[in-house]
Tab-separated table of C-alpha atoms in Angstrom:
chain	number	residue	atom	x	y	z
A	1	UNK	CA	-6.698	-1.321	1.288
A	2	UNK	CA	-5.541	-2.183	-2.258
A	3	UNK	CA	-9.607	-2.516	-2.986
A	4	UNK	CA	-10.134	0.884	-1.655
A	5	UNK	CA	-7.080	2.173	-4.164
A	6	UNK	CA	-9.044	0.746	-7.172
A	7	UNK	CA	-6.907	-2.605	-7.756
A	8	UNK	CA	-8.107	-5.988	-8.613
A	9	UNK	CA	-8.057	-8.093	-5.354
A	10	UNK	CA	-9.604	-11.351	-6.224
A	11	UNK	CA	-13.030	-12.851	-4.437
A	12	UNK	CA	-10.716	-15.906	-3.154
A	13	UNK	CA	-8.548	-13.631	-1.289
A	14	UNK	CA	-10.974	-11.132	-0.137
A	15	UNK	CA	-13.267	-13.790	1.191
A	16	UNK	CA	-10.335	-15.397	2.818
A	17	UNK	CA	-10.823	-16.898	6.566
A	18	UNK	CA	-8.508	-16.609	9.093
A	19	UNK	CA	-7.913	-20.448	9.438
A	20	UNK	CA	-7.107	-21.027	5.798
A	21	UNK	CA	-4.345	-18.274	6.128
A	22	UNK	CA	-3.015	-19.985	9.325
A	23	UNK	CA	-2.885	-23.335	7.001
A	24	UNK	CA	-1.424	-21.723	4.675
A	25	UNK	CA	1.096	-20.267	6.640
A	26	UNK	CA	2.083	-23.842	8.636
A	27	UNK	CA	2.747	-25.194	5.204
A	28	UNK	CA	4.998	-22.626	4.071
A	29	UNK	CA	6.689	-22.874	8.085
A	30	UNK	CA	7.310	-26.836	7.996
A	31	UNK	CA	9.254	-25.722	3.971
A	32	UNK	CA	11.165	-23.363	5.377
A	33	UNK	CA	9.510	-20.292	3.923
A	34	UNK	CA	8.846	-16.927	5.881
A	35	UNK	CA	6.579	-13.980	5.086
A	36	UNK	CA	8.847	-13.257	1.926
A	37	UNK	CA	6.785	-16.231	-0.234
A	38	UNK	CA	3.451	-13.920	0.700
A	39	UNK	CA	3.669	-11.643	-1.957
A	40	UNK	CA	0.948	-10.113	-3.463
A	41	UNK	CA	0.759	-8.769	-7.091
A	42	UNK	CA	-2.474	-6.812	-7.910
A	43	UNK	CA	-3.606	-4.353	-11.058
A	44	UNK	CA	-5.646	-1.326	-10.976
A	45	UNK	CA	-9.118	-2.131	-12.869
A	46	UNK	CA	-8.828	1.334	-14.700
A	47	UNK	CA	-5.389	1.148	-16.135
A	48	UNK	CA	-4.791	-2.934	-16.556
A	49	UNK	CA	-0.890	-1.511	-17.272
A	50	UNK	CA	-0.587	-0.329	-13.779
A	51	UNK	CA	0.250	-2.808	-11.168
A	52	UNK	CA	1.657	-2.771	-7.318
A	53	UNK	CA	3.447	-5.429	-5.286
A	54	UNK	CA	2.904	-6.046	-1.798
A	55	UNK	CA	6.418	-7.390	0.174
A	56	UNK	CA	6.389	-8.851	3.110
A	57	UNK	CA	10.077	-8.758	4.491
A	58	UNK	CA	10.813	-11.757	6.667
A	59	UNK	CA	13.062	-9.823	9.309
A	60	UNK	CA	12.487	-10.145	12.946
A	61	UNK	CA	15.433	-7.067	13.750
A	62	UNK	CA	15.210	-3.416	12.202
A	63	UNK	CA	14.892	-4.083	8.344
A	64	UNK	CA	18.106	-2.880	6.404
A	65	UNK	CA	19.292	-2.531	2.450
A	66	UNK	CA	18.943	-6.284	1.515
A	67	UNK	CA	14.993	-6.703	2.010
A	68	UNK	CA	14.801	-3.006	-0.364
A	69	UNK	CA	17.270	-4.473	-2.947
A	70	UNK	CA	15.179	-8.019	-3.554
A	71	UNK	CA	12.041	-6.052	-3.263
A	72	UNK	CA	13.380	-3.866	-6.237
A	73	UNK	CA	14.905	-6.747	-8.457
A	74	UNK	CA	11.726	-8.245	-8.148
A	75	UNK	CA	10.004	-4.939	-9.368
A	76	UNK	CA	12.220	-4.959	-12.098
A	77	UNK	CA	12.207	-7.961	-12.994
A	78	UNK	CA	8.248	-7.644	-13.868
A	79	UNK	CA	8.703	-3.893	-15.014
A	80	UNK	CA	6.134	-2.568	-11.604
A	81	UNK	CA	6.362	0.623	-10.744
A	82	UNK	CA	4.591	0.899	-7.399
A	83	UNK	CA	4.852	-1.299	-4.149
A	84	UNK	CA	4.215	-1.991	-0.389
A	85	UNK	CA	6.704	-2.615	1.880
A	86	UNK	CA	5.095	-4.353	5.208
A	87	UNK	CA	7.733	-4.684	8.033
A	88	UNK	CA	7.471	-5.927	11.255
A	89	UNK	CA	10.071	-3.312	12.547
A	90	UNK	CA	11.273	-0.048	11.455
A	91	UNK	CA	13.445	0.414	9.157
A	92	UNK	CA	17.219	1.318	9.119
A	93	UNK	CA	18.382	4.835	8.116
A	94	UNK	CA	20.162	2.689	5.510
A	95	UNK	CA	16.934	1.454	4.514
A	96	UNK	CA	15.537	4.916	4.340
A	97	UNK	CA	18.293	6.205	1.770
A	98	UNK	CA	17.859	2.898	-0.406
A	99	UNK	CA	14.013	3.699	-0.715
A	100	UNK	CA	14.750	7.498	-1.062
A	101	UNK	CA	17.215	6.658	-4.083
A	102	UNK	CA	14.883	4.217	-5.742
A	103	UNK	CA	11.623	7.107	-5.742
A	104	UNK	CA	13.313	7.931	-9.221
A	105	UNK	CA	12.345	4.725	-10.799
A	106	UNK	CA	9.555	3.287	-8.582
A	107	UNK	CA	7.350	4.177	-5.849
A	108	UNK	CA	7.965	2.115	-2.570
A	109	UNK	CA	5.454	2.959	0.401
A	110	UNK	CA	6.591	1.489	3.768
A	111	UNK	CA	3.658	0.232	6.486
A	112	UNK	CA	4.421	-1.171	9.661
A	113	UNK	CA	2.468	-4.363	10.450
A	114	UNK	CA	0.601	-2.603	13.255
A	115	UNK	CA	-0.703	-0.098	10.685
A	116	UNK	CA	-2.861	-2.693	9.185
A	117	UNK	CA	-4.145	-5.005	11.639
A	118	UNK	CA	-7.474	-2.183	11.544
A	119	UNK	CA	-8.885	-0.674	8.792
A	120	UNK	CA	-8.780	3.200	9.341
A	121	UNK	CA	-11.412	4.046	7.285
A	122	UNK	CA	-14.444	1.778	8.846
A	123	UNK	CA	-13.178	3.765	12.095
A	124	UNK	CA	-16.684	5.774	13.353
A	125	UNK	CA	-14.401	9.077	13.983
A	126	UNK	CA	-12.933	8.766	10.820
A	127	UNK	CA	-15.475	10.944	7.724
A	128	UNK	CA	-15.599	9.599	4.450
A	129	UNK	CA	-12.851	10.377	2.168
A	130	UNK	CA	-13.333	10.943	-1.189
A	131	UNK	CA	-10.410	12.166	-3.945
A	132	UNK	CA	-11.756	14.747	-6.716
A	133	UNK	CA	-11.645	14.646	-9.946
A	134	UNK	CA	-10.303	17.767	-11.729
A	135	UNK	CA	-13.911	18.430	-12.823
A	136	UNK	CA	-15.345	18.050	-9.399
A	137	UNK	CA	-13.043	20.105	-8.196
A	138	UNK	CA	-13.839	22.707	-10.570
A	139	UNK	CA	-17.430	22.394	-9.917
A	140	UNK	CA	-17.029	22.829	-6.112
A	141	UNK	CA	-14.422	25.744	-6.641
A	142	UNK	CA	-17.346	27.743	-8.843
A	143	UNK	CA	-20.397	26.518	-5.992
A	144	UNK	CA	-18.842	28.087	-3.245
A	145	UNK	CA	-16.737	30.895	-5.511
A	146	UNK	CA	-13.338	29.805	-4.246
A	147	UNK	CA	-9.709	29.692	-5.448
A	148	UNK	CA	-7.691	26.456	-5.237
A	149	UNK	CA	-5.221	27.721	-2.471
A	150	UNK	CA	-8.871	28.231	-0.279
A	151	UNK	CA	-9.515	24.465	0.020
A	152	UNK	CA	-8.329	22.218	2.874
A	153	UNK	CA	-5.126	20.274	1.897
A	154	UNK	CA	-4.686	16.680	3.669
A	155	UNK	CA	-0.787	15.853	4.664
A	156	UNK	CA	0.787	12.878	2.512
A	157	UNK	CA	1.882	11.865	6.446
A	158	UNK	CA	-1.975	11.648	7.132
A	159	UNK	CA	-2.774	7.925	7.683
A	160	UNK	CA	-5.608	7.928	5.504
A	161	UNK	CA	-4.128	9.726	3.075
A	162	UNK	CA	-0.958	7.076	3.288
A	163	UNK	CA	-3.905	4.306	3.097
A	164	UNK	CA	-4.935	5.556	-0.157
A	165	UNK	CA	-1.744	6.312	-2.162
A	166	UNK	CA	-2.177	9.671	-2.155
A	167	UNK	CA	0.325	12.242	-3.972
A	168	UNK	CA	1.546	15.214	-4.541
């Protein structure tokens, strides 16, 4: 996913198996370490600036305020402005607000595990998307002798629309 968003994953972790992880993941068990030591700090390859976080919360219940609160020290502690929350469970309406009141300063995008076990867009029902350019977009508009409000919108609730980042 962070690939298909136009970050900087690295060949190591792409190219990951699923037995390393597992090793990985004993070690960090028999330390006393959860999902929380996981993290995963990428940059977009177009703007070396921009960077996202990925947080793994290491709750087993509904995930509250405290998980949102170290996930945003730890954004401001390395000035990032974008990030992925992956819970296990759904958040708390608590939770909810906390991310709400934070969209000032930093973008937070919550998936639940589930959401990522398969990758939407290798799906066979699922057609290619593709995000335009303002020049493509111009170029299609004048083609087919359209006006903006005449194109198909996608839903930011869309999944693969929530896969990609999208925005308003």
């Amino acid at each position: 996913m962070l690939n298909d968003r136009g970050y900087y994953v690295s060949e190591r972790s792409l190219e990951e198996k699923k037995e390393d992880f597992e090793k990985m993941w004993k070690e960090a068990q028999e330390q006393g370490h959860g999902r929380e030591r996981f993290l995963i700090l990428v940059h977009h390859t177009n703007f070396s600036e921009r960077q996202l976080i990925v947080f793994f919360p290491d709750e087993n219940k509904r995930v509250g305020v405290k998980p949102i609160r170290i996930l945003a020290e730890k954004m401001d502690e390395r000035k990032i402005r974008e990030a992925i929350l992956v819970v296990k469970q759904p958040l708390t309406p608590l939770a909810r607000t906390a991310i709400q009141e934070a969209s000032a300063k930093m973008r937070i995008e919550v998936f639940a595990e589930n959401e990522l076990i398969v990758n939407i867009t290798h799906h066979e029902l699922v057609p290619k998307h593709v995000p335009l350019s303002e020049e493509e977009k111009q170029q299609l508009l004048n083609r087919y002798k359209m006006k903006p409000s005449q194109l198909p919108r996608i839903q930011v609730t869309d999944p693969v629309a929530r896969y990609f980042g999208m925005q308003r």
